[in-house]
Steps between C-alpha positions, in 0.01 A plus 500: 500500500642149461415265786655156541335243728721216625406165652766236583380265777177311569267304280135590472258729321490748784844643426357646180123500547503737797675763287244504220306801639826694544630404157174605337500834678861576409430414137192726503725780620718450193801321646700235314504173693714188493456206738805276551343180629649195667238284326452609141199273447309668781594838359374395158175375654429811709676787324466422129120549506565839662747599230779541757850415380682230693836324490677224688666630815874427531536174693788267576400154378825301530583601856378225735472682830168354611459501878237254621403694811602868477562628851506873428491741209871442454413151377244646257775720356738204484247295305467753218873552449643718778713209623712481184705780345441389141126458557461839668712673237283344229180615671622856537623501141163375379314775681749764390457393137122520539535846653718607206250365246179634656646803680243503783432815697379285791531136603211347697630191679268209587704243691802584288809549720756473219310759296485728806873458555574573135280809505690635800837430339417639159295805594142398420242641747331202666173448683472176695142379547499221755247294693753488782672164457718609208613817681607385847565744785830682468675308775821299510475208472177461304215355711492122534212338306512171687560555872479125561835465323652687795775658293719737696553864410861412422392231251266740322766771486748249358261422213454869430875563507555242225240663275639845579845384388351379170317828442803711587721295267260576215486868596879532524541353152272775372682775687212551744557556872429192716211475745530455875199269541284272286179686584615784274425298186128557570525877536282695258393860454165417656342189648126468556337205676189399309347332800343565839704494821291198603613311189870587507687169498751633752243670723402866512794738458532841662686659210328385186273649235192276492270593213263200491472186286501499123248266340247492221140397553369570152728281288421141407205289399155597624335236716223515758431283801267206446166522676562203728461524878811472712822701530659667200869429463756642259823305450820597320726196486813406313562158340703316765491154664217567748272664243298183414414443863386860547285494187344170609422648840346812348303289254352296787416802715161668534647833390474689175860519384668701227858379459772655287785262417735662245600257227251227585372332185133477406495121536666501841270775625199300384598200713448703818225740394136462592202728552663643814866512396600696191868506401666757274846518350505881498435768757147615578370849563488530875284813523163323459605208722635675809172623657366145547829316552513301825854367469804537277750217463844588361865413540564826682583736215500862608288661228195284561548515877486879490183501292327246721598668827384843384164344415464313829543148358667238725770280347639149506855484368716210386847657467750342262798733550651705779346829387151348507577329830596831662186675375284205605646536847403866507142417397477237772637743759241756392226244554364539147576148384682173541787331322558138409848387401533272199581195713177551695259558210356147507440527874395861559372653174133403529475563874667841467242606241222398736659683794527828311157482338308383806672713765452878468830609655713514183235684300435743785869581534537540122211745506662696782810556288288568191315777688831646616594555136150578372627816330769319300469583132710275276444720194618809687806314622586400142466862392735610779758241396478626141557855626801381696651327197461818297670711768771252597769624258462844660426444867389146586196594707185293547201733459 
């Protein structure tokens, strides 16, 4: 069987790294794999050592539809090309050409709405694997990301109507029947939510197939905690304006800290490192670190959040985009962590660490949820997803 993975939106290792166990299993079962990646350099870094073929995903580079503060998923679609007939036609053409060249039996979509849409139009069975955010509830209009904007239902519907007109223009030119609502572009043969109801960005849904988070604990560099007294903190941080302050604060703390900062140079890492703070430019194996981890600091990415929550680790998040902000809000509501917005890092970062580490409430609540899912088996879940992919062309059942 030929299986095409597609990733179009987002920008970190997790969009590929979390699929490594699934990709390995599918390859062991004899399937031919191709990963169409938004970021070809990340694909080269993670997939080339595995011997998994990868190509650049079709993207629109000349269309300037950037929306500074997306209000709903309609704005996400607009940003990648759904707001312009030429851009959308080019995207669909790119995916159709890739389908014609590779001839996939199944498409597995990872935050890839244009690929999903193309698969539906051109008859390729499609499985959507979503953490929740990239597959919003099937309601019209799409849920509002930023309630403080106080946009009316009419305003949201007006945005969707414009994108629907664009999509239907493209469909009509190809002799395909028009759609009645924008939400239909996200329809697939099967959609599975690779999350927990507690971590769904939109809140727990009554009609949804939750199968649990996808993450890998065994990939990365091997590193153990230093033998110093004090709390043990793991940090996964991106290079962005507040990073120097956070590294300085961690360097001055009494904690043993292992920090992963993708792309940080050796010289820059050395300026902050000491016997308590060790900084790495690549991911670390989490399996040996989780049992003794007192706190995890991240930007609010879903993959790591799922791993930490299932292992009872409280979190401090510094969200840098709306997806991370929504998940950070869920973690705060659950009582398993705190969030600090970028504009408050210099004021609240150090004190928030102390509050989580010194007060037991966040850890206790994280352990409550961890015990609730004590029987969760990530390897078994991966095997079930592989079974589903194999059966999808015939019946599309998760088993």
